[in-house]
GROMACS .gro file of C-alpha atoms in nm:
model
  214
    1MET     CA    1   0.115  -1.479  -3.713
    2ALA     CA    2  -0.191  -1.360  -3.908
    3GLN     CA    3  -0.402  -1.634  -3.746
    4GLN     CA    4  -0.278  -1.533  -3.401
    5GLU     CA    5  -0.366  -1.171  -3.469
    6ARG     CA    6  -0.716  -1.270  -3.583
    7SER     CA    7  -0.756  -1.472  -3.263
    8VAL     CA    8  -0.659  -1.172  -3.051
    9ARG     CA    9  -0.904  -0.948  -3.240
   10THR     CA   10  -1.181  -1.207  -3.206
   11ARG     CA   11  -1.125  -1.239  -2.832
   12ALA     CA   12  -1.128  -0.861  -2.793
   13ALA     CA   13  -1.452  -0.840  -2.994
   14ILE     CA   14  -1.616  -1.100  -2.772
   15LEU     CA   15  -1.506  -0.918  -2.454
   16ARG     CA   16  -1.642  -0.588  -2.582
   17ALA     CA   17  -1.970  -0.736  -2.705
   18GLY     CA   18  -2.010  -0.930  -2.379
   19ALA     CA   19  -1.941  -0.616  -2.181
   20GLU     CA   20  -2.202  -0.419  -2.376
   21VAL     CA   21  -2.468  -0.687  -2.337
   22PHE     CA   22  -2.395  -0.741  -1.967
   23ALA     CA   23  -2.403  -0.364  -1.909
   24GLU     CA   24  -2.743  -0.339  -2.080
   25LEU     CA   25  -2.912  -0.656  -1.957
   26GLY     CA   26  -2.724  -0.778  -1.651
   27PHE     CA   27  -2.595  -1.130  -1.611
   28ALA     CA   28  -2.934  -1.303  -1.612
   29GLY     CA   29  -3.061  -1.113  -1.917
   30ALA     CA   30  -2.749  -1.173  -2.125
   31SER     CA   31  -2.709  -1.487  -2.334
   32VAL     CA   32  -2.429  -1.624  -2.549
   33SER     CA   33  -2.647  -1.588  -2.856
   34LYS     CA   34  -2.706  -1.217  -2.785
   35ILE     CA   35  -2.336  -1.168  -2.727
   36THR     CA   36  -2.231  -1.342  -3.047
   37ARG     CA   37  -2.487  -1.148  -3.247
   38ARG     CA   38  -2.352  -0.824  -3.103
   39ALA     CA   39  -1.997  -0.931  -3.193
   40ASN     CA   40  -2.110  -1.058  -3.534
   41LEU     CA   41  -1.944  -1.392  -3.462
   42THR     CA   42  -2.051  -1.755  -3.440
   43LEU     CA   43  -2.120  -1.947  -3.120
   44GLY     CA   44  -1.820  -2.161  -3.206
   45ALA     CA   45  -1.594  -1.857  -3.202
   46LEU     CA   46  -1.714  -1.760  -2.858
   47TYR     CA   47  -1.677  -2.110  -2.716
   48PHE     CA   48  -1.326  -2.134  -2.858
   49HIS     CA   49  -1.219  -1.846  -2.632
   50PHE     CA   50  -1.462  -1.882  -2.336
   51GLU     CA   51  -1.618  -2.207  -2.221
   52SER     CA   52  -1.931  -2.037  -2.088
   53LYS     CA   53  -2.110  -1.711  -2.022
   54GLU     CA   54  -1.989  -1.739  -1.663
   55GLN     CA   55  -1.625  -1.752  -1.768
   56LEU     CA   56  -1.672  -1.448  -1.991
   57ALA     CA   57  -1.828  -1.254  -1.705
   58ARG     CA   58  -1.542  -1.357  -1.473
   59GLU     CA   59  -1.288  -1.232  -1.726
   60ILE     CA   60  -1.462  -0.895  -1.758
   61VAL     CA   61  -1.471  -0.849  -1.378
   62ARG     CA   62  -1.109  -0.963  -1.347
   63ALA     CA   63  -0.998  -0.709  -1.606
   64GLN     CA   64  -1.145  -0.407  -1.427
   65PRO     CA   65  -0.847  -0.269  -1.228
   66ALA     CA   66  -0.611  -0.282  -1.526
   67LEU     CA   67  -0.851  -0.062  -1.724
   68VAL     CA   68  -0.829   0.234  -1.490
   69THR     CA   69  -0.548   0.479  -1.554
   70SER     CA   70  -0.459   0.788  -1.353
   71GLU     CA   71  -0.173   1.024  -1.283
   72ALA     CA   72   0.127   0.863  -1.114
   73ALA     CA   73   0.030   0.999  -0.773
   74THR     CA   74   0.131   0.825  -0.455
   75GLY     CA   75  -0.001   0.783  -0.103
   76LEU     CA   76  -0.330   0.938  -0.008
   77ARG     CA   77  -0.351   1.144  -0.326
   78GLY     CA   78  -0.302   0.827  -0.529
   79ALA     CA   79  -0.594   0.656  -0.353
   80VAL     CA   80  -0.819   0.954  -0.426
   81ASP     CA   81  -0.703   0.982  -0.784
   82ILE     CA   82  -0.764   0.616  -0.869
   83THR     CA   83  -1.122   0.631  -0.743
   84LEU     CA   84  -1.196   0.948  -0.941
   85ALA     CA   85  -1.029   0.803  -1.251
   86TRP     CA   86  -1.257   0.499  -1.221
   87ALA     CA   87  -1.565   0.720  -1.180
   88THR     CA   88  -1.472   0.930  -1.481
   89GLN     CA   89  -1.373   0.644  -1.713
   90LEU     CA   90  -1.675   0.434  -1.614
   91THR     CA   91  -1.920   0.616  -1.837
   92ARG     CA   92  -1.715   0.565  -2.155
   93ASP     CA   93  -1.557   0.221  -2.112
   94PRO     CA   94  -1.799  -0.069  -2.183
   95LEU     CA   95  -1.593  -0.313  -1.976
   96LEU     CA   96  -1.601  -0.086  -1.671
   97LEU     CA   97  -1.976  -0.033  -1.723
   98ALA     CA   98  -2.024  -0.409  -1.740
   99GLY     CA   99  -1.828  -0.450  -1.417
  100ALA     CA  100  -2.051  -0.194  -1.248
  101ARG     CA  101  -2.365  -0.376  -1.366
  102LEU     CA  102  -2.229  -0.721  -1.273
  103VAL     CA  103  -2.122  -0.624  -0.923
  104MET     CA  104  -2.447  -0.743  -0.772
  105ASP     CA  105  -2.458  -1.068  -0.976
  106GLN     CA  106  -2.117  -1.208  -0.885
  107GLU     CA  107  -2.266  -1.496  -0.685
  108TYR     CA  108  -2.378  -1.646  -1.017
  109PHE     CA  109  -2.039  -1.659  -1.186
  110VAL     CA  110  -1.751  -1.590  -0.943
  111ARG     CA  111  -1.603  -1.890  -0.764
  112SER     CA  112  -1.534  -1.828  -0.396
  113GLU     CA  113  -1.166  -1.927  -0.428
  114GLU     CA  114  -1.112  -1.669  -0.702
  115GLY     CA  115  -1.215  -1.364  -0.502
  116ASN     CA  116  -1.454  -1.095  -0.622
  117SER     CA  117  -1.449  -0.735  -0.738
  118TYR     CA  118  -1.466  -0.604  -0.377
  119ARG     CA  119  -1.141  -0.781  -0.299
  120GLN     CA  120  -0.990  -0.674  -0.629
  121TRP     CA  121  -1.050  -0.308  -0.570
  122THR     CA  122  -0.942  -0.335  -0.208
  123GLU     CA  123  -0.611  -0.473  -0.330
  124VAL     CA  124  -0.584  -0.181  -0.573
  125LEU     CA  125  -0.630   0.074  -0.297
  126LEU     CA  126  -0.416  -0.095  -0.032
  127PRO     CA  127  -0.069  -0.001  -0.168
  128TYR     CA  128  -0.169   0.367  -0.183
  129LEU     CA  129  -0.307   0.364   0.169
  130GLN     CA  130  -0.014   0.166   0.305
  131GLU     CA  131   0.216   0.427   0.151
  132ALA     CA  132   0.002   0.702   0.304
  133TYR     CA  133   0.039   0.536   0.645
  134ALA     CA  134   0.417   0.502   0.602
  135GLN     CA  135   0.440   0.869   0.504
  136GLY     CA  136   0.244   0.982   0.810
  137GLU     CA  137  -0.054   1.104   0.612
  138LEU     CA  138  -0.308   0.907   0.813
  139ARG     CA  139  -0.420   0.979   1.168
  140SER     CA  140  -0.291   0.765   1.448
  141GLY     CA  141  -0.504   0.452   1.495
  142VAL     CA  142  -0.639   0.440   1.140
  143LYS     CA  143  -0.633   0.082   1.011
  144VAL     CA  144  -0.540   0.061   0.647
  145LEU     CA  145  -0.730  -0.255   0.542
  146PRO     CA  146  -1.068  -0.152   0.693
  147LEU     CA  147  -1.023   0.194   0.536
  148ALA     CA  148  -0.964   0.040   0.191
  149GLN     CA  149  -1.271  -0.181   0.235
  150LEU     CA  150  -1.479   0.118   0.347
  151VAL     CA  151  -1.380   0.321   0.041
  152VAL     CA  152  -1.462   0.033  -0.197
  153ASN     CA  153  -1.801  -0.018  -0.035
  154ALA     CA  154  -1.874   0.355  -0.049
  155CYS     CA  155  -1.772   0.376  -0.417
  156THR     CA  156  -1.991   0.076  -0.498
  157GLY     CA  157  -2.291   0.230  -0.329
  158ALA     CA  158  -2.225   0.566  -0.489
  159GLN     CA  159  -2.218   0.421  -0.842
  160MET     CA  160  -2.542   0.227  -0.784
  161ASN     CA  161  -2.726   0.537  -0.661
  162SER     CA  162  -2.567   0.753  -0.929
  163GLN     CA  163  -2.698   0.512  -1.195
  164LEU     CA  164  -3.053   0.555  -1.065
  165ASP     CA  165  -3.030   0.936  -1.039
  166SER     CA  166  -2.819   1.040  -1.337
  167GLU     CA  167  -2.702   0.733  -1.530
  168ARG     CA  168  -2.371   0.779  -1.343
  169ARG     CA  169  -2.304   1.129  -1.484
  170ASP     CA  170  -2.267   1.272  -1.132
  171LEU     CA  171  -2.052   0.984  -0.999
  172PRO     CA  172  -1.722   1.179  -0.993
  173GLU     CA  173  -1.889   1.455  -0.791
  174ARG     CA  174  -2.038   1.199  -0.550
  175LEU     CA  175  -1.690   1.058  -0.487
  176ARG     CA  176  -1.549   1.407  -0.432
  177GLN     CA  177  -1.819   1.459  -0.169
  178MET     CA  178  -1.731   1.125  -0.012
  179TRP     CA  179  -1.364   1.216   0.016
  180THR     CA  180  -1.451   1.562   0.147
  181LEU     CA  181  -1.628   1.403   0.441
  182LEU     CA  182  -1.384   1.114   0.489
  183LEU     CA  183  -1.046   1.283   0.464
  184PRO     CA  184  -1.073   1.498   0.781
  185LEU     CA  185  -1.160   1.182   0.976
  186VAL     CA  186  -0.874   0.963   0.860
  187ALA     CA  187  -0.597   1.196   0.742
  188THR     CA  188  -0.381   1.442   0.926
  189GLU     CA  189  -0.485   1.801   0.888
  190GLU     CA  190  -0.191   1.883   0.663
  191ALA     CA  191  -0.242   1.580   0.437
  192ALA     CA  192  -0.618   1.638   0.416
  193GLU     CA  193  -0.571   2.002   0.316
  194ARG     CA  194  -0.309   1.911   0.055
  195VAL     CA  195  -0.529   1.648  -0.113
  196MET     CA  196  -0.845   1.855  -0.092
  197GLU     CA  197  -0.678   2.146  -0.270
  198ALA     CA  198  -0.662   1.923  -0.578
  199LEU     CA  199  -1.030   1.832  -0.546
  200ALA     CA  200  -1.177   2.172  -0.469
  201PRO     CA  201  -1.384   2.352  -0.734
  202LEU     CA  202  -1.214   2.651  -0.893
  203GLY     CA  203  -1.238   2.959  -0.674
  204HIS     CA  204  -1.286   2.762  -0.352
  205GLU     CA  205  -0.989   2.709  -0.126
  206PRO     CA  206  -1.065   2.439   0.134
  207HIS     CA  207  -0.948   2.467   0.492
  208VAL     CA  208  -1.006   2.284   0.814
  209VAL     CA  209  -1.214   2.432   1.099
  210ASP     CA  210  -1.242   2.223   1.414
  211GLY     CA  211  -1.148   1.910   1.216
  212THR     CA  212  -1.400   1.973   0.936
  213MET     CA  213  -1.308   2.061   0.578
  214VAL     CA  214  -1.498   2.371   0.457
   0.00000   0.00000   0.00000
């Protein structure tokens, strides 16, 4: 049992060290020697758990959705909440930071049959948006899968630009702005108002004028 616990701790240490190095240097700049030095472990310990740098990067990307926690909201509110939880937790979770840095390098370590982070996050959003559709929160004619893909693409672009402008400190606000523009286009007026009330700054009550949230 003690040996098994040590193995679990060692694997966790490698994941964290790998995430920190990937977040700082990207996939190309990271090396197994840098990762093991960061973890204060031997190369043998790393290779016992991961056969290569590529496999370690795949594991970090694969773990992303499970790291994000939010309130148990459903439907359209749930979709909004999960994106804002990701944006908020990103700055303090090294694995999420690594995933954000690795998003543009996936061609070097993700096998096509395994899928990629775009597909992962689309699959995270889909149940919320499918529920929103079933509950009548979305406008007639809105397609759930393309909407999920659009949100993932927008969030990815927002985090990349936020990194350049503010080291991602303003990412939650960028996503609030994204939803402010998007909700009136895809949601019913009632659903959009209800969700936007939770996003509005204190002292500002949003309402819809000619289909636009103000």
